[in-house]
Coordinates of C-alpha atoms and ligand atoms in Angstrom, one line a residue:
M8 CA -17.4 23.6 -35.0
V9 CA -17.8 22.5 -31.4
G10 CA -15.1 20.2 -30.2
K11 CA -15.7 17.0 -28.3
K12 CA -15.7 17.4 -24.5
I13 CA -12.6 16.2 -22.8
Q14 CA -12.8 14.4 -19.4
A15 CA -10.4 14.0 -16.6
P16 CA -8.3 10.8 -16.7
K17 CA -10.0 7.9 -14.9
G18 CA -9.8 7.7 -11.2
V19 CA -8.2 11.1 -10.3
S20 CA -9.6 13.1 -7.3
E21 CA -10.7 16.7 -8.0
Y22 CA -12.1 19.3 -5.7
M23 CA -14.5 21.9 -6.9
P24 CA -16.0 24.7 -4.8
P25 CA -17.4 24.6 -2.3
R26 CA -15.9 21.1 -1.4
S27 CA -12.4 22.4 -2.2
D28 CA -12.8 24.7 0.9
V29 CA -13.2 21.5 2.9
F30 CA -10.2 20.0 1.3
E31 CA -8.0 23.0 2.1
F32 CA -9.3 23.1 5.7
V33 CA -8.5 19.4 6.2
R34 CA -5.1 19.8 4.5
Q35 CA -4.2 22.7 6.9
A36 CA -5.5 20.9 9.9
L37 CA -3.2 18.0 9.1
I38 CA -0.2 20.2 8.5
D39 CA -0.5 22.5 11.5
P40 CA 0.5 20.0 14.3
A41 CA 3.7 19.2 12.3
R42 CA 4.6 22.8 12.0
R43 CA 4.0 23.4 15.7
A44 CA 6.3 20.5 16.5
G45 CA 9.1 22.1 14.5
Y46 CA 8.9 20.3 11.2
S47 CA 9.9 22.4 8.1
L48 CA 8.5 22.2 4.6
M49 CA 10.2 20.2 1.9
E50 CA 8.9 20.8 -1.6
L51 CA 9.9 18.0 -3.9
P52 CA 9.4 17.1 -7.6
V53 CA 6.4 14.8 -8.4
F54 CA 8.6 12.8 -10.7
E55 CA 11.8 11.0 -9.9
D56 CA 14.3 8.5 -11.3
T57 CA 12.3 5.2 -11.4
E58 CA 15.1 3.4 -9.5
L59 CA 14.4 5.5 -6.4
F60 CA 11.1 3.6 -6.0
T61 CA 12.1 0.2 -7.2
R62 CA 15.0 0.2 -4.6
G63 CA 13.3 2.4 -1.9
V64 CA 9.8 1.1 -1.9
G65 CA 10.6 -2.5 -2.9
A66 CA 10.1 -4.6 -6.0
S67 CA 7.8 -7.1 -4.3
T68 CA 5.2 -4.4 -3.4
D69 CA 2.0 -3.9 -5.5
V70 CA 2.9 -0.2 -5.6
V71 CA 6.1 -0.9 -7.5
S72 CA 5.2 -4.1 -9.4
K73 CA 1.9 -2.9 -10.9
E74 CA 0.9 0.6 -9.9
M75 CA 3.6 3.0 -10.9
Y76 CA 3.2 5.6 -13.6
T77 CA 6.5 5.1 -15.4
F78 CA 7.5 6.5 -18.7
T79 CA 10.7 7.3 -20.7
D80 CA 11.4 11.0 -21.0
R81 CA 12.8 12.8 -24.0
G82 CA 16.3 12.2 -22.7
D83 CA 15.7 8.4 -22.6
R84 CA 15.5 8.3 -18.8
S85 CA 13.1 6.2 -16.9
I86 CA 10.9 8.5 -14.9
T87 CA 8.1 7.7 -12.4
L88 CA 5.4 9.8 -10.9
R89 CA 5.9 9.6 -7.2
P90 CA 3.7 6.9 -5.6
E91 CA 4.6 8.0 -2.1
G92 CA 6.8 10.6 -0.4
T93 CA 9.3 8.9 1.9
A94 CA 11.8 7.8 -0.8
G95 CA 11.9 11.2 -2.4
V96 CA 12.6 12.8 1.0
M97 CA 15.5 10.4 1.6
R98 CA 16.9 11.1 -1.9
A99 CA 16.8 14.9 -1.2
V100 CA 18.2 14.6 2.3
I101 CA 21.2 12.6 0.9
E102 CA 21.6 14.8 -2.2
H103 CA 21.6 18.1 -0.2
G104 CA 23.7 16.8 2.7
L105 CA 21.0 17.5 5.4
D106 CA 22.1 14.2 7.0
R107 CA 25.5 15.9 7.8
G108 CA 23.8 18.8 9.6
P109 CA 21.9 18.8 12.9
L110 CA 19.8 15.7 13.6
P111 CA 17.1 14.8 13.5
V112 CA 16.1 16.3 10.2
K113 CA 12.4 17.0 10.6
V114 CA 10.3 17.8 7.5
W115 CA 6.7 17.9 6.3
Y116 CA 5.4 17.8 2.7
S117 CA 2.0 17.8 1.0
G118 CA 1.0 17.2 -2.5
A119 CA -0.2 14.8 -5.2
F120 CA 0.8 11.2 -5.4
F121 CA 0.1 8.7 -8.1
R122 CA -0.8 5.0 -8.1
A123 CA -2.4 3.2 -11.0
E124 CA -4.8 1.3 -8.7
R125 CA -8.3 0.2 -9.6
P126 CA -10.3 3.3 -8.8
Q127 CA -13.1 3.0 -6.2
A128 CA -14.5 5.2 -3.5
G129 CA -11.5 6.5 -1.5
R130 CA -9.0 5.0 -3.9
Y131 CA -7.7 7.3 -6.6
R132 CA -4.9 7.3 -9.2
Q133 CA -4.0 10.8 -8.2
F134 CA -4.5 11.4 -4.6
Y135 CA -3.2 13.8 -1.9
Q136 CA -1.1 13.3 1.2
V137 CA 0.3 15.3 4.1
G138 CA 3.4 13.6 5.4
I139 CA 6.3 14.1 7.8
E140 CA 9.6 12.4 8.2
A141 CA 12.0 12.6 11.2
I142 CA 15.5 11.3 10.2
G143 CA 18.5 10.4 12.4
L144 CA 17.0 9.7 15.8
D145 CA 16.3 6.2 17.2
D146 CA 14.5 7.4 20.3
P147 CA 11.1 5.7 20.9
A148 CA 9.9 9.1 22.2
I149 CA 10.0 10.4 18.6
D150 CA 7.9 7.5 17.4
A151 CA 5.2 8.5 20.0
E152 CA 5.5 12.1 18.9
V153 CA 5.1 11.3 15.3
I154 CA 2.0 9.3 16.0
A155 CA 0.7 12.1 18.3
I156 CA 1.1 14.6 15.5
A157 CA -1.0 12.6 13.1
D158 CA -3.6 12.0 15.8
A159 CA -3.7 15.8 16.6
G160 CA -4.4 16.5 12.9
F161 CA -7.3 14.1 12.8
K162 CA -8.7 15.5 16.0
A163 CA -8.3 19.1 14.7
I164 CA -10.6 18.1 11.8
G165 CA -13.1 16.9 14.4
L166 CA -12.8 13.2 13.6
T167 CA -13.6 10.8 16.4
K168 CA -14.6 7.5 14.7
Y169 CA -11.2 6.1 14.0
R170 CA -8.7 3.8 15.7
L171 CA -4.9 3.5 15.7
D172 CA -3.5 0.1 14.8
L173 CA 0.0 -0.5 16.1
T174 CA 2.7 -3.1 15.7
S175 CA 6.4 -3.6 15.5
L176 CA 8.2 -5.1 12.6
G177 CA 11.4 -5.4 14.6
D178 CA 15.0 -4.9 13.6
A179 CA 17.0 -6.9 11.1
E180 CA 17.8 -9.5 13.7
S181 CA 14.1 -10.0 14.6
R182 CA 13.1 -10.2 11.0
A183 CA 15.8 -12.7 10.0
A184 CA 14.7 -15.0 12.8
H185 CA 11.1 -14.7 11.8
R186 CA 11.8 -15.1 8.1
K187 CA 13.5 -18.4 8.7
D188 CA 10.5 -19.9 10.3
L189 CA 8.1 -18.2 7.9
V190 CA 9.9 -19.6 4.8
T191 CA 9.8 -23.0 6.4
Y192 CA 6.0 -22.6 7.0
I193 CA 5.4 -21.2 3.5
A194 CA 7.2 -24.2 2.0
T195 CA 4.3 -26.4 3.3
L196 CA 1.8 -24.4 1.3
D197 CA 0.9 -24.8 -2.3
F198 CA 0.4 -21.7 -4.6
D199 CA 0.7 -20.3 -8.1
E200 CA 3.9 -19.1 -9.7
A201 CA 3.2 -15.4 -9.2
T202 CA 2.6 -15.8 -5.5
A203 CA 5.7 -18.0 -5.2
A204 CA 7.7 -15.2 -6.9
R205 CA 6.3 -12.6 -4.5
A206 CA 7.0 -14.8 -1.5
A207 CA 10.6 -15.4 -2.7
I208 CA 11.3 -11.6 -2.7
N209 CA 9.4 -10.8 0.5
P210 CA 7.5 -13.6 2.3
L211 CA 5.8 -11.0 4.5
R212 CA 3.8 -9.9 1.5
L213 CA 1.7 -13.1 1.7
F214 CA 0.0 -11.8 4.8
D215 CA -1.3 -9.0 2.5
D216 CA -2.9 -11.4 0.0
K217 CA -6.6 -10.7 0.1
R218 CA -7.7 -14.1 -1.4
E219 CA -9.6 -16.2 1.1
E220 CA -7.6 -19.3 0.7
M221 CA -4.4 -17.3 1.3
Q222 CA -5.9 -15.7 4.4
T223 CA -6.8 -19.0 5.8
A224 CA -3.4 -20.5 4.9
M225 CA -1.6 -17.5 6.5
A226 CA -3.7 -17.5 9.6
K227 CA -1.4 -20.1 11.2
A228 CA 1.8 -18.6 10.0
P229 CA 4.4 -17.5 12.6
L230 CA 4.0 -13.8 13.5
L231 CA 6.9 -11.4 13.5
M232 CA 5.7 -9.9 16.8
D233 CA 6.7 -13.2 18.5
Y234 CA 10.3 -12.9 17.2
L235 CA 11.2 -9.4 18.4
S236 CA 14.8 -9.1 19.6
D237 CA 15.3 -7.8 23.1
S238 CA 16.2 -4.3 21.9
S239 CA 13.2 -4.2 19.5
R240 CA 10.9 -5.3 22.2
A241 CA 12.3 -2.7 24.6
H242 CA 11.9 0.1 22.0
F243 CA 8.3 -0.9 21.3
D244 CA 7.4 -1.1 25.0
Q245 CA 8.7 2.4 25.4
V246 CA 6.6 3.6 22.5
K247 CA 3.5 2.1 24.0
K248 CA 4.4 3.7 27.4
Y249 CA 4.6 7.1 25.9
L250 CA 1.4 6.7 24.0
D251 CA -0.3 5.7 27.2
A252 CA 1.1 8.8 28.9
L253 CA -0.3 10.9 26.0
G254 CA -3.7 9.3 26.4
I255 CA -3.6 8.0 22.8
S256 CA -5.3 4.6 22.6
Y257 CA -4.2 2.0 20.1
V258 CA -5.0 -1.6 19.1
L259 CA -2.1 -4.0 18.8
N260 CA -2.4 -5.5 15.4
P261 CA 0.4 -8.1 14.7
H262 CA -1.3 -8.9 11.3
M263 CA -0.8 -5.4 10.0
V264 CA 0.9 -5.4 6.6
R265 CA 2.0 -2.2 5.1
G266 CA 2.0 -1.8 1.3
L267 CA 5.7 -0.6 1.2
D268 CA 8.8 -2.7 2.0
Y269 CA 10.9 -0.2 4.0
Y270 CA 9.2 -0.5 7.4
T271 CA 11.1 -1.7 10.5
G272 CA 10.2 -1.5 14.1
T273 CA 7.2 0.7 15.1
T274 CA 4.6 0.6 12.4
F275 CA 1.0 2.1 12.5
E276 CA -2.1 2.8 10.7
F277 CA -5.1 5.0 11.4
V278 CA -8.3 3.3 10.4
H279 CA -11.7 5.1 10.0
E280 CA -14.9 3.2 10.9
L281 CA -17.2 4.8 8.3
L282 CA -15.1 4.4 5.2
G283 CA -15.7 0.9 4.1
A284 CA -13.0 -0.9 2.1
Q285 CA -10.6 2.0 1.8
S286 CA -10.6 2.8 5.5
G287 CA -6.9 3.7 6.0
I288 CA -6.8 7.4 6.6
G289 CA -3.1 7.5 7.3
G290 CA -0.1 5.3 8.1
G291 CA 3.6 5.2 8.7
G292 CA 6.4 3.8 10.8
R293 CA 10.1 3.4 11.1
Y294 CA 12.4 2.7 8.1
D295 CA 15.8 2.2 9.7
G296 CA 17.6 0.7 6.6
L297 CA 16.1 3.0 3.9
M298 CA 18.7 5.8 4.0
A299 CA 21.6 3.3 3.6
E300 CA 19.7 1.4 0.9
L301 CA 19.5 4.6 -1.1
G302 CA 23.2 5.3 -0.8
G303 CA 23.2 7.5 2.3
Q304 CA 24.5 7.1 5.8
E305 CA 23.1 4.5 8.2
L306 CA 20.5 6.7 9.8
S307 CA 17.2 5.7 11.2
G308 CA 13.9 7.4 10.4
I309 CA 10.2 7.5 11.1
G310 CA 7.3 9.3 9.5
F311 CA 3.7 9.1 8.2
G312 CA 1.6 9.8 5.2
L313 CA -2.0 10.9 5.8
G314 CA -4.5 10.6 3.0
I315 CA -6.2 14.0 2.6
D316 CA -8.9 12.7 0.3
R317 CA -9.9 10.0 2.8
A318 CA -9.8 12.4 5.7
V319 CA -12.2 14.6 3.7
L320 CA -14.5 11.6 3.1
A321 CA -14.2 10.7 6.8
A322 CA -15.1 14.3 7.8
E323 CA -18.1 14.2 5.5
A324 CA -19.2 10.8 6.9
E325 CA -19.0 12.1 10.4
G326 CA -20.6 15.4 9.5
V327 CA -18.1 17.3 11.4
I328 CA -17.3 20.2 9.1
A329 CA -19.9 23.0 9.0
S330 CA -20.0 24.8 5.6
Q331 CA -20.4 27.8 7.8
E332 CA -16.6 28.0 8.2
F333 CA -16.0 28.9 4.6
V334 CA -18.5 31.7 3.9
S335 CA -17.5 35.4 3.4
D336 CA -17.8 37.9 6.1
L337 CA -19.4 40.6 3.9
M338 CA -20.9 41.1 0.5
I339 CA -21.0 44.6 -0.8
I340 CA -23.6 45.5 -3.4
P341 CA -22.6 48.7 -5.2
L342 CA -25.3 50.6 -7.0
G343 CA -23.8 52.8 -9.7
E344 CA -20.3 53.7 -10.9
L345 CA -19.2 55.8 -8.0
A346 CA -20.4 53.1 -5.5
K347 CA -18.4 50.5 -7.4
E348 CA -15.2 52.5 -6.9
Q349 CA -15.9 53.0 -3.2
A350 CA -16.8 49.3 -2.8
L351 CA -13.4 48.4 -4.2
K352 CA -11.7 50.7 -1.6
I353 CA -13.8 49.5 1.3
A354 CA -13.2 45.8 0.4
A355 CA -9.5 46.4 0.1
R356 CA -9.4 47.9 3.5
L357 CA -11.4 45.2 5.2
R358 CA -9.4 42.4 3.4
H359 CA -6.2 44.0 4.7
A360 CA -7.7 43.5 8.1
N361 CA -8.2 39.8 7.4
K362 CA -11.9 39.9 6.5
T363 CA -13.3 37.9 3.6
V364 CA -15.2 40.4 1.5
E365 CA -16.9 40.0 -1.8
I366 CA -18.4 42.6 -4.2
A367 CA -21.4 41.9 -6.3
F368 CA -20.2 43.3 -9.6
G369 CA -22.2 43.2 -12.8
D370 CA -24.5 46.2 -12.3
R371 CA -27.5 44.0 -11.4
A372 CA -30.7 45.4 -10.1
L373 CA -30.9 45.5 -6.3
K374 CA -33.3 42.6 -6.1
G375 CA -31.2 40.2 -8.1
A376 CA -28.1 41.3 -6.3
M377 CA -29.7 40.6 -2.9
K378 CA -30.7 37.2 -4.1
A379 CA -27.2 36.4 -5.2
A380 CA -25.9 37.7 -1.8
D381 CA -28.3 35.4 0.0
K382 CA -27.1 32.4 -2.1
S383 CA -23.5 33.2 -1.5
G384 CA -24.0 32.6 2.2
A385 CA -22.2 35.7 3.2
R386 CA -22.7 36.6 6.9
Y387 CA -23.4 40.3 6.3
V388 CA -24.6 42.3 3.3
V389 CA -24.5 46.1 2.7
V390 CA -26.0 48.0 -0.2
L391 CA -23.8 50.9 -1.3
G392 CA -25.5 53.7 -3.3
D393 CA -25.1 57.5 -3.7
S394 CA -27.0 58.3 -0.5
E395 CA -24.9 55.9 1.6
I396 CA -21.7 57.4 0.2
A397 CA -23.0 60.9 0.9
S398 CA -24.0 60.1 4.5
G399 CA -21.0 57.8 5.2
H400 CA -23.4 55.2 6.7
V401 CA -24.6 51.9 5.5
E402 CA -27.4 49.5 6.6
L403 CA -25.5 46.3 7.7
K404 CA -27.8 43.4 7.3
Q405 CA -27.0 40.2 9.2
M406 CA -28.2 37.4 6.8
N407 CA -29.1 34.6 9.2
T408 CA -31.3 36.8 11.4
G409 CA -32.4 39.5 9.0
A410 CA -31.5 42.1 11.6
T411 CA -30.2 45.4 10.3
A412 CA -28.2 48.2 11.9
S413 CA -27.0 51.6 10.6
V414 CA -23.2 51.5 10.7
R415 CA -20.5 54.1 9.8
I416 CA -18.6 52.9 6.8
D417 CA -15.4 53.7 8.6
S418 CA -16.3 51.4 11.5
L419 CA -17.5 48.4 9.5
I420 CA -14.5 46.5 10.6
N421 CA -15.7 46.6 14.3
E422 CA -19.1 45.3 13.4
L423 CA -18.0 42.3 11.3
Ligands
HAM521 P1 0.7 4.6 2.6 O1 0.0 3.8 3.6 O2 1.0 3.9 1.3 O3 2.0 5.2 3.2 O4 -0.2 5.9 2.3 C1 -0.6 6.7 3.3 C2 -2.0 7.1 3.1 O5 -2.3 7.7 1.9 C3 -3.0 6.0 3.3 O6 -3.3 5.7 4.6 C4 -4.2 6.5 2.5 O7 -5.0 7.4 3.4 C5 -3.6 7.4 1.5 N1 -3.6 6.7 0.2 C6 -2.8 5.8 -0.3 N2 -3.1 5.3 -1.5 C7 -4.2 6.0 -1.9 C8 -5.1 6.1 -3.0 N3 -4.8 5.3 -4.1 N4 -6.1 6.9 -3.0 C9 -6.4 7.7 -1.9 N5 -5.6 7.7 -0.8 C10 -4.6 6.9 -0.8 C11 2.9 6.0 2.5 O8 2.7 6.5 1.4 C12 4.2 6.2 3.3 N6 5.1 7.0 2.5 C13 3.9 6.9 4.6 C14 5.1 7.0 5.4 C15 5.8 8.2 5.5 N7 5.8 6.1 6.1 C16 6.8 6.6 6.7 N8 6.9 7.9 6.3

């Protein structure tokens, strides 16, 4: 009996070869600048106590109110698949006492995140991020450095068609002053119960409402940017100054609304031009009250999350990744039993020297094996038979030109 085929759950992102090579290249390109800036890996669980997110990310957000994968485990605990990484990092920093060691704590992470969104191009229910967090330092220079690290990652992929949106959400004082006027303004509007409930928890969320009538209504609402306290403004001015010094251009966007509630002060988003509706390839900002909210010390923090899936789509849209980068250096075609054993030894030696080497196993006839080698895209091919082993020489064929050269097996490494 043949069983029915099983499909992946709706809306997950998956990467099959050869596209998975592009995914891994992009992931590494986004991680490397963080490592070079002294950030260390934090490897965290993909599921956490649900309360971490309701408290950390905020009950008024779409992420918490309707997109979490929450279930009760066998011990009757409410568990949620992580929708984002910052809350988990805070939890771990507090739990392991890193906040009592040298500051700032600088960590990076990478992995799968889960949001039960309506799937569409660039929006998945399981997706991948590279993120960093710098905790315990309130210096505007680190804001600029965090932004520069994200920018360096996108540049390393080869992306150019994106912009950086920047704003400041101010400190508690700024937001209290703004909230007062915003609530007064909102009271003059008329909307449904669900919207009113959202506004009551966090009136800023109304700026994020995509409905046209709401956008029109909110167009005249007071902007937080105009309520920044002196210290928030001074901090933000410094951040801009450092970005200018770094040659990183930005667009001031006082209408920016992030989907998570913890942001304070410097807040940013990288937006790609060719991705349509899901154009945010990364975003982040300060979250100065989050640590205390989660039971830790009053430490400030800043970080970002970059969407690996969307960075891959952006790279494909810009056509910046040559598949060339992922092919093997050499394909060895062994003819006969003795050759197979030799091929294993030669390949082991070359791989040890960091070459990517494949062996065409399967005892195929030479013609079929050559065809397969051609298809594999390997840069060079050698055929290894009894006479080659006896003479210690092989014909090294360069696949893109067809040129061949007789090379000593021992010195293959120099030729590749
Ligand atoms: P976020 O803006 O919610 O921020 O997500 C960061 C990035 O993840 C987005 O810019 C986007 O590229 C990608 N992303 C989000 N949702 C999806 C989805 N459903 N499908 C595909 N890609 C997606 C955060 O998660 C914050 N934790 C970032 C942060 C770190 N802020 C401070 N520290």
